[in-house]
Coordinates of C-alpha atoms in Angstrom, one line a residue:
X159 CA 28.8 -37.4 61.8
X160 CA 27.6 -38.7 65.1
X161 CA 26.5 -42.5 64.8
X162 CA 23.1 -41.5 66.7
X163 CA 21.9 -39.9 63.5
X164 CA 21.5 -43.1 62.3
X165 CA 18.8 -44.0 65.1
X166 CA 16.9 -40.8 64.0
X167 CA 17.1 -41.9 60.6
X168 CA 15.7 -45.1 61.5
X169 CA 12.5 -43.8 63.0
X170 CA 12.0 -41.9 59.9
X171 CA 12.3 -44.7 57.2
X172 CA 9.5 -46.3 59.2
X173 CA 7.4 -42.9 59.8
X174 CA 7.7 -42.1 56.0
X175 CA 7.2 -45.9 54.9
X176 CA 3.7 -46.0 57.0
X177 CA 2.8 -42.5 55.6
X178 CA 3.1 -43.4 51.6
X179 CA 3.2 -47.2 51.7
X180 CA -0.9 -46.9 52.8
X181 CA -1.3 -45.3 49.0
X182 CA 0.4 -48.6 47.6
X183 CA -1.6 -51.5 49.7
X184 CA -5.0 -49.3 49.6
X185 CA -6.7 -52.0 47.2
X186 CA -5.5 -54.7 49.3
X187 CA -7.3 -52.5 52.9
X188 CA -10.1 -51.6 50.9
X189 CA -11.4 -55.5 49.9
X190 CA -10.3 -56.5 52.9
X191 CA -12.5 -54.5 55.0
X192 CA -15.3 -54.5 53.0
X193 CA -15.6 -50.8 51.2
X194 CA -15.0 -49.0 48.2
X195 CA -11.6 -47.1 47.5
X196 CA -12.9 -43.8 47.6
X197 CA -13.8 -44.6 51.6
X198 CA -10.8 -46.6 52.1
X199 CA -9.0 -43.3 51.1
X200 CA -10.2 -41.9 54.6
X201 CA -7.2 -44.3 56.2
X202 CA -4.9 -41.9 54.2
X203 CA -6.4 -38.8 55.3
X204 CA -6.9 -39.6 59.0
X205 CA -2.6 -39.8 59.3
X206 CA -2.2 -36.7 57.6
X207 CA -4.8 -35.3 60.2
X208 CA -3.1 -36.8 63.1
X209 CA 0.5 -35.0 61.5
X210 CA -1.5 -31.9 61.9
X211 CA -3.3 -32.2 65.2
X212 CA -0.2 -34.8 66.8
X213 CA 2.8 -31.9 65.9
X214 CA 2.1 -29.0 67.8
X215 CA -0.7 -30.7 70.8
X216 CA 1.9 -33.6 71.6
X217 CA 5.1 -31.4 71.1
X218 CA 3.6 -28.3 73.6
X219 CA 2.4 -31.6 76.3
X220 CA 6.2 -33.0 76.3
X221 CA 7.5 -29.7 76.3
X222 CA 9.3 -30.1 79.5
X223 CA 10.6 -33.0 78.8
X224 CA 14.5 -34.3 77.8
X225 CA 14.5 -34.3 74.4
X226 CA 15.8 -38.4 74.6
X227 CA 12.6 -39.3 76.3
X228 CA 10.4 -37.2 73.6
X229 CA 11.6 -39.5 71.2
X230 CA 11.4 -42.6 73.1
X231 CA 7.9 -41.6 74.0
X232 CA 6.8 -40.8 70.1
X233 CA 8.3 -43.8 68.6
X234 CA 6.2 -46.0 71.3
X235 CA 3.2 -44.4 70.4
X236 CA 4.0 -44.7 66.6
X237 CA 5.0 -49.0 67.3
X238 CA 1.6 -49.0 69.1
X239 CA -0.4 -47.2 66.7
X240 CA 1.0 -49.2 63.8
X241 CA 0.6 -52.4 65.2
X242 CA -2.9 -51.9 66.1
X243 CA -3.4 -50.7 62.9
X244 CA -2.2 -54.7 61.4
X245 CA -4.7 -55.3 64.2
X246 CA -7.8 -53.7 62.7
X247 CA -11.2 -55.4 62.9
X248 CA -12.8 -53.3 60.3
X249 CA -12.6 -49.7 58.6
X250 CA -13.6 -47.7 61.5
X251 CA -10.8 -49.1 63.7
X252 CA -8.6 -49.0 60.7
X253 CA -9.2 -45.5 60.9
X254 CA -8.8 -44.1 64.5
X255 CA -6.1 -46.4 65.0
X256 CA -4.0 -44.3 61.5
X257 CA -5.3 -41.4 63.4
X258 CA -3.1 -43.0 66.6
X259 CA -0.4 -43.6 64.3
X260 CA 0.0 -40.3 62.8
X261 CA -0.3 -38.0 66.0
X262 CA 3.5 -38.9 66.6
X263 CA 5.2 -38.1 63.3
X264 CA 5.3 -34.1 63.7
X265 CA 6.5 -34.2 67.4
X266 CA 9.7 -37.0 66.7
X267 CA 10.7 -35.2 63.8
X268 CA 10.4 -31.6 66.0
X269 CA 12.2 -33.3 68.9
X270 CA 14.9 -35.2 66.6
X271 CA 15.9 -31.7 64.4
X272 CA 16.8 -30.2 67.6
X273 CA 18.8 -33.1 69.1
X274 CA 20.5 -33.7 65.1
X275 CA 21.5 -29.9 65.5
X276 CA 22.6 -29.9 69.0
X277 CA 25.4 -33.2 68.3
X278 CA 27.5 -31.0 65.7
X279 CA 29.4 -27.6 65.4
X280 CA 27.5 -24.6 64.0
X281 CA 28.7 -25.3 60.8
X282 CA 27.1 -28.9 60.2
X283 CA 23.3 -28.6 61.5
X284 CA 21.6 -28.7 58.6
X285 CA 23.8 -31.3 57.3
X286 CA 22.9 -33.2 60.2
X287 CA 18.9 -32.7 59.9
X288 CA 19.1 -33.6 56.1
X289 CA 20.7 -36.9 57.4
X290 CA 17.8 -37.6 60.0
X291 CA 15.5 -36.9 57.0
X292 CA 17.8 -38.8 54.9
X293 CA 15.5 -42.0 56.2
X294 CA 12.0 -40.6 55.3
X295 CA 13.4 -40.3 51.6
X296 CA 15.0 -43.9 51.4
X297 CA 11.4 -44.7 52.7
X298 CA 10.1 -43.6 49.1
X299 CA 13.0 -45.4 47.8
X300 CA 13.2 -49.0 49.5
X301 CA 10.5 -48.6 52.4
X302 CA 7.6 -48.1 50.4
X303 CA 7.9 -50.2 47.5
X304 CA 9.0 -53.0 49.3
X305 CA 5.7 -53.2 51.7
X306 CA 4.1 -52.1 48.6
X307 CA 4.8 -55.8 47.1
X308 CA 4.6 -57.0 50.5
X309 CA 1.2 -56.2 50.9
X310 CA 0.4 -57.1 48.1
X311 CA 1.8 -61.3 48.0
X312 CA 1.3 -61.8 52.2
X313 CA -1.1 -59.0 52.8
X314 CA -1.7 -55.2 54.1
X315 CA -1.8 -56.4 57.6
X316 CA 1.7 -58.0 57.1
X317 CA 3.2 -54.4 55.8
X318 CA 2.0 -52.3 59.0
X319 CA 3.6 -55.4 61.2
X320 CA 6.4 -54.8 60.0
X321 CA 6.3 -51.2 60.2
X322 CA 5.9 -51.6 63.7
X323 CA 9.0 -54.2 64.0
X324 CA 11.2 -50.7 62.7
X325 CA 9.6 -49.0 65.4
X326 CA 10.8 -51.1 67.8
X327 CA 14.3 -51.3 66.3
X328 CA 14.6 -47.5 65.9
X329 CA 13.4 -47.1 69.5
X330 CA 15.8 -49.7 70.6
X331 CA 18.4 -47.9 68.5
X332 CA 17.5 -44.3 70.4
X333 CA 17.6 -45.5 73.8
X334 CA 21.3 -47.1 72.9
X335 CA 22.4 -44.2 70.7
X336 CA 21.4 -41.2 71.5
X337 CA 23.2 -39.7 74.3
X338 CA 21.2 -38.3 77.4
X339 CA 19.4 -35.1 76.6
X340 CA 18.8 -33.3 79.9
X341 CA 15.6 -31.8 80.0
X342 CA 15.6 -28.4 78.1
X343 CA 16.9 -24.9 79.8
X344 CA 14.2 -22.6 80.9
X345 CA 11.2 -24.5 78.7
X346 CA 7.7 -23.8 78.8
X347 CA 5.0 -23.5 76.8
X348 CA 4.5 -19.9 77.0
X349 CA 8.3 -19.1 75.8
X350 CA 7.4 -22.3 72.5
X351 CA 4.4 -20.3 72.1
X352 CA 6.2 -16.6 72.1
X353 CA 8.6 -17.9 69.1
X354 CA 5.2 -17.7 66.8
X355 CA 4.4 -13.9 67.5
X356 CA 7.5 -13.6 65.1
X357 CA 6.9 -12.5 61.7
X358 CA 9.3 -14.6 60.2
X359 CA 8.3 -17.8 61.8
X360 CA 5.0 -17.4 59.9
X361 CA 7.2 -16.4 56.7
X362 CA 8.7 -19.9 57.2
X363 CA 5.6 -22.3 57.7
X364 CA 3.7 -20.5 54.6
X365 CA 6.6 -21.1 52.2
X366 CA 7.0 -24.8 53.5
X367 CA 2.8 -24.7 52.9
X368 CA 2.9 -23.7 49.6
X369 CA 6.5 -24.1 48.0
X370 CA 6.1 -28.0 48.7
X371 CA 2.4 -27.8 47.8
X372 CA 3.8 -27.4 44.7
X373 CA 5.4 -30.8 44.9
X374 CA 2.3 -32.9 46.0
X375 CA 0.1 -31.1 42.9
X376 CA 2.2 -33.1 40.9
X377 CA 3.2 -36.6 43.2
X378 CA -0.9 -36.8 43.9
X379 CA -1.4 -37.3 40.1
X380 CA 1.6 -38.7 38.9
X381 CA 0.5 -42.3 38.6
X382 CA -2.5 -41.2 35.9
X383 CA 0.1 -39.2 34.3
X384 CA 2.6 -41.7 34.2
X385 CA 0.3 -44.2 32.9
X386 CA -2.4 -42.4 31.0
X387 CA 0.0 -39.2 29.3
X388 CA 3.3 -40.9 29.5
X389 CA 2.4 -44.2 28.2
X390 CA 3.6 -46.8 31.4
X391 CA 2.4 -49.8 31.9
X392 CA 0.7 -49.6 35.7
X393 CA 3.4 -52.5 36.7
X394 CA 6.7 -49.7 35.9
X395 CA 4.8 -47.0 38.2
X396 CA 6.3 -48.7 41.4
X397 CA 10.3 -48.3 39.3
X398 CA 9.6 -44.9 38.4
X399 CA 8.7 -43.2 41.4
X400 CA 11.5 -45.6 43.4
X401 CA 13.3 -42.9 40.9
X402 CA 11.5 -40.1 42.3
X403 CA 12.6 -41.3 45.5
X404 CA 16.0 -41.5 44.8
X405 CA 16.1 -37.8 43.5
X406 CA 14.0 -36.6 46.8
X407 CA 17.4 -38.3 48.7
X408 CA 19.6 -36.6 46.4
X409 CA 17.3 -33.2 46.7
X410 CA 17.6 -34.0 50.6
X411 CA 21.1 -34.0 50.9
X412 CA 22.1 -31.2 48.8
X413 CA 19.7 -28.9 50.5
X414 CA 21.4 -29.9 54.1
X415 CA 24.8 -28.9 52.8
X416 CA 23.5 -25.6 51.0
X417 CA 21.6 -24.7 54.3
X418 CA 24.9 -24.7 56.2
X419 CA 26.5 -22.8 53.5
X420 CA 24.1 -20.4 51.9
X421 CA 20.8 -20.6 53.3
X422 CA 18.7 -18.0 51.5
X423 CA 20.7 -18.5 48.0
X424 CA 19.7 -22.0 48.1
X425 CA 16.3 -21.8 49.2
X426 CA 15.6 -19.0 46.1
X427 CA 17.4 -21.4 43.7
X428 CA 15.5 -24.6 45.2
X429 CA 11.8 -23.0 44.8
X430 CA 13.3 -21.3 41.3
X431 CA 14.4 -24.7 40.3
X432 CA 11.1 -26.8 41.2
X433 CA 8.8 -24.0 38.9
X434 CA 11.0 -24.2 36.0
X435 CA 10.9 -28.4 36.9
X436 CA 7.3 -28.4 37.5
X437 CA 6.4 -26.2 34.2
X438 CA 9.0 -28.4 31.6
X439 CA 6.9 -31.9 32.9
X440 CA 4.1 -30.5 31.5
X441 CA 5.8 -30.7 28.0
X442 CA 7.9 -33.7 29.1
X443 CA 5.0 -35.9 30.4
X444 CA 3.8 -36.7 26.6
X445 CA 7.1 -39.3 26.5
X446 CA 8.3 -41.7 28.5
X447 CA 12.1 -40.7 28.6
X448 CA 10.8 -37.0 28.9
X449 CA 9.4 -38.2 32.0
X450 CA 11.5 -40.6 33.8
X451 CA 14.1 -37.5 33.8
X452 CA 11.8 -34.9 34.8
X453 CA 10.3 -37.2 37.5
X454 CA 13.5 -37.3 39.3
X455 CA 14.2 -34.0 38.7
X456 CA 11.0 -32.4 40.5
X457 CA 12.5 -35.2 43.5
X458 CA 15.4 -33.4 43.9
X459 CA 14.3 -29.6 43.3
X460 CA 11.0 -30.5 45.8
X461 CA 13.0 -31.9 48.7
X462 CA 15.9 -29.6 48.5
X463 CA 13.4 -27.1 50.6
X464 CA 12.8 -29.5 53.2
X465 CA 15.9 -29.2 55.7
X466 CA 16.6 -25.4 54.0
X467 CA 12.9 -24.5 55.7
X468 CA 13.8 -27.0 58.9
X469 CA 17.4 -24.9 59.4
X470 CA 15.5 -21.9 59.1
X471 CA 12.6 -22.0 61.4
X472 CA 14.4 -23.4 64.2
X473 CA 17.0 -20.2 63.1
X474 CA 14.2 -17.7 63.6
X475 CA 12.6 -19.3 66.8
X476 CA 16.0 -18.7 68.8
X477 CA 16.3 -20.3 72.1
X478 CA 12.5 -22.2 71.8
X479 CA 12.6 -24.2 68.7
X480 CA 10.9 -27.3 69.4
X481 CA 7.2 -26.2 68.7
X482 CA 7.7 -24.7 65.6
X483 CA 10.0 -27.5 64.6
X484 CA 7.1 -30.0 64.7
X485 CA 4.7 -27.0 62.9
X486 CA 7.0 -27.7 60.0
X487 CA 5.6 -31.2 59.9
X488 CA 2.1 -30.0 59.6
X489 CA 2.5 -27.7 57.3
X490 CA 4.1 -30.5 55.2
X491 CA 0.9 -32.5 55.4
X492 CA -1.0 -29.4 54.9
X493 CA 1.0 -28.5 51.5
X494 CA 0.0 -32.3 50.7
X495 CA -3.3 -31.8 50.9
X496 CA -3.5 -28.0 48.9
X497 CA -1.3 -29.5 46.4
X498 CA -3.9 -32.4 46.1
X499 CA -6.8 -30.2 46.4
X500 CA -5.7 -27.9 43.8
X501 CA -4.4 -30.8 41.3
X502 CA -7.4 -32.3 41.3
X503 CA -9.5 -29.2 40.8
X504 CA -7.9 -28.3 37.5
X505 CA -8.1 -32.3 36.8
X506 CA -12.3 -32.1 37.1
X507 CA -12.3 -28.8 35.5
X508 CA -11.2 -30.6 32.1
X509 CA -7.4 -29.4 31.6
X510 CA -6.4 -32.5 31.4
X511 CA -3.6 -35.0 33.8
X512 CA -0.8 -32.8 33.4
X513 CA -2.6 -30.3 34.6
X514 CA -1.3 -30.1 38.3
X515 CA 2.0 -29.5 36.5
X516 CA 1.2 -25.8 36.1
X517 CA -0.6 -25.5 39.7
X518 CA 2.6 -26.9 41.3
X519 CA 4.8 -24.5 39.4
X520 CA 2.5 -21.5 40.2
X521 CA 3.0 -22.2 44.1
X522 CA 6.0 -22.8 43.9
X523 CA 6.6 -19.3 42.1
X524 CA 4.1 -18.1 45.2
X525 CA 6.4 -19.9 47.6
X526 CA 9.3 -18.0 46.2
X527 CA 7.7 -14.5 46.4
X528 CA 7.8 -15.4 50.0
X529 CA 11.1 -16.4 50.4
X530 CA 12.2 -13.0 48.5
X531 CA 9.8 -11.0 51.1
X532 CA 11.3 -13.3 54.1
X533 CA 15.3 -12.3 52.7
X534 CA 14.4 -8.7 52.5
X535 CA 13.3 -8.7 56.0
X536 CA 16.7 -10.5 56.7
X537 CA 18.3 -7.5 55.3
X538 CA 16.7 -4.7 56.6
X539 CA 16.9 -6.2 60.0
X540 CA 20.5 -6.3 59.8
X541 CA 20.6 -3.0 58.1
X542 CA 18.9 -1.7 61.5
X543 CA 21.3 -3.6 64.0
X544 CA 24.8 -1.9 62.0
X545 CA 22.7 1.3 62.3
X546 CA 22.1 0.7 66.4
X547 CA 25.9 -0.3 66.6
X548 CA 26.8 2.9 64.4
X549 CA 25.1 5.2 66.3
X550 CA 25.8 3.3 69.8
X551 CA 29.9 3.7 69.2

């Protein structure tokens, strides 16, 4: 594999180590500036809003631009935005400037699934997203935990430098790496905007929305069920979802090589796989062993989808992927927030911690009804081009 995957992985161990690290240091942000944790919780929700607003308004701006200098461009926005962040007099600068640092994230991973795809054969591109991605799952895994304990010896400010010192290195490692991308053929904005009058594209974003919700019903209340259901002490939480990390870079992998082999196969048997996953942890969750297993199972199942869904949106955009690439990102963050949504309305309704166990598995099951609905399309499409060709010889 081409060693400029590795710079792309780089800027996304440090774009998924500021997104979940802030959910680890939150105590630390909140006494510092002065407020409760329920309004510290804001600094959390103003990234996932700049994913959303940053992936499709940034992405359609830079459209014209070589793909090389779109990245360049994202990750010095993302170092900025970070380091300001460290910088933060109080809460309200704490959040506009997560705001600033989230905008970026949608439009660098858009940007770097097309260049990933464009350095390999036909065969490989998934493969080759999945490694890109392969750095927002070791985030989980080394990233977050580590500026986890950081902040919490030296300080939250300290974790966010830092996070902004990978930002430099991974743009440092783009402008040496990555070969020149000259700026793409025949781009515009209307012809990125045309690829969303396609039925499928829409298929696509609504079974990322709700097939991962399904994962984030269960990660947004998995330290309560870890600790209150499963019986962990609050100091083993940080181990066990390392675990879940280490299945999510498993899940990661797997689905890059079953993209380039069998896309629709493996997307049915992801989405089948993280129901079943998400239905047995309700069960599982009463024991600690139970749990442990299942918790890294629901990693790999969950982010098996991931590069599956990136292969096939830029697949069904043709020649103008880049827009919809980065509208994967937001609906990522917006199947984070649905999943947390729903999980917590079950939660206050009184079903109890393991509830958002059976919400996940319900959207994932909804997120597989899509996927069936998006294959037979598949098939009747190609049932009409034989028919054309048929009738044409």
């Amino acid at each position: 594999m081409p060693v400029a995957l590795l710079a792309l992985a780089i800027g996304a161990f440090g774009i998924g180590t500021t997104e979940f690290v802030m959910m680890g240091v939150l105590p630390q942000a909140a006494a510092d500036f002065g407020v409760d944790i329920p309004t510290a919780g804001y600094l959390i929700s103003a990234y996932a809003l700049g994913v959303v607003v940053g992936a499709p308004l940034l992405t359609a701006v830079a459209v014209r631009l070589p793909r090389k200098t779109m990245l360049l461009a994202m990750m010095g926005l993302f170092t900025l935005g970070n380091a300001l962040f460290a910088l933060s007099p109080n809460q309200e600068f704490g959040v506009a400037f997560r705001f600033l640092a989230g905008l970026p994230h949608g439009a660098f991973f858009g940007a770097g699934a097309v260049v990933a795809s464009s350095l390999v054969g036909p065969g490989q591109r998934a493969k080759a997203v999945s490694l890109m991605f392969l750095g927002l799952t070791l985030a989980n895994v080394i990233g977050v935990p580590l500026g986890t304990l950081l902040g919490q010896q030296v300080g939250w400010r300290a974790t966010f430098g830092v996070v902004a010192v990978i930002g430099l290195v991974a743009a440092a490692a783009i402008w040496k790496l990555v070969p020149h991308q000259g700026r793409p053929a025949d781009a515009s904005l209307r012809g990125e905007l045309g690829a969303f009058k396609r039925p499928q594209v829409h298929l696509a974003l609504a079974i990322v929305t709700f097939g991962l919700g399904g994962v984030f019903a269960c990660l947004s209340y998995i330290t309560p069920m870890l600790t209150d259901v499963a019986g962990y002490s609050p100091s083993n939480v940080t181990l066990l979802l390392s675990l879940a990390g280490v299945g999510m870079t498993i899940g990661n992998l797997l689905g890059g090589r079953l993209a380039d082999r069998a896309l629709m196969p493996g997307l049915y048997a992801a989405l089948l796989s993280l129901a079943c996953v998400l239905g047995i942890f309700t069960i599982t969750a009463q024991g600690k062993v139970g749990a442990a297993i299942t918790i890294f199972f629901v990693g790999v199942a969950g982010f098996m989808i991931g590069p599956m869904m990136q292969a096939r949106i830029m697949e069904k955009a043709g020649g103008t992927p880049s827009l919809v690439s980065a509208a994967v990102q937001s609906a990522f963050n917006i199947a984070n927030s649905i999943g947390a949504y729903l999980g917590g309305l079950v939660i206050a309704g009184g079903l109890g911690l393991v509830a958002p166990n059976w919400v996940g598995a319900l959207l994932a099951v909804f997120g597989l009804s899509l996927a069936i609905v998006s294959g037979t399309l598949d098939r009747r499409e190609a049932k009409a081009e034989r028919r054309e060709l048929a009738m044409a010889s």
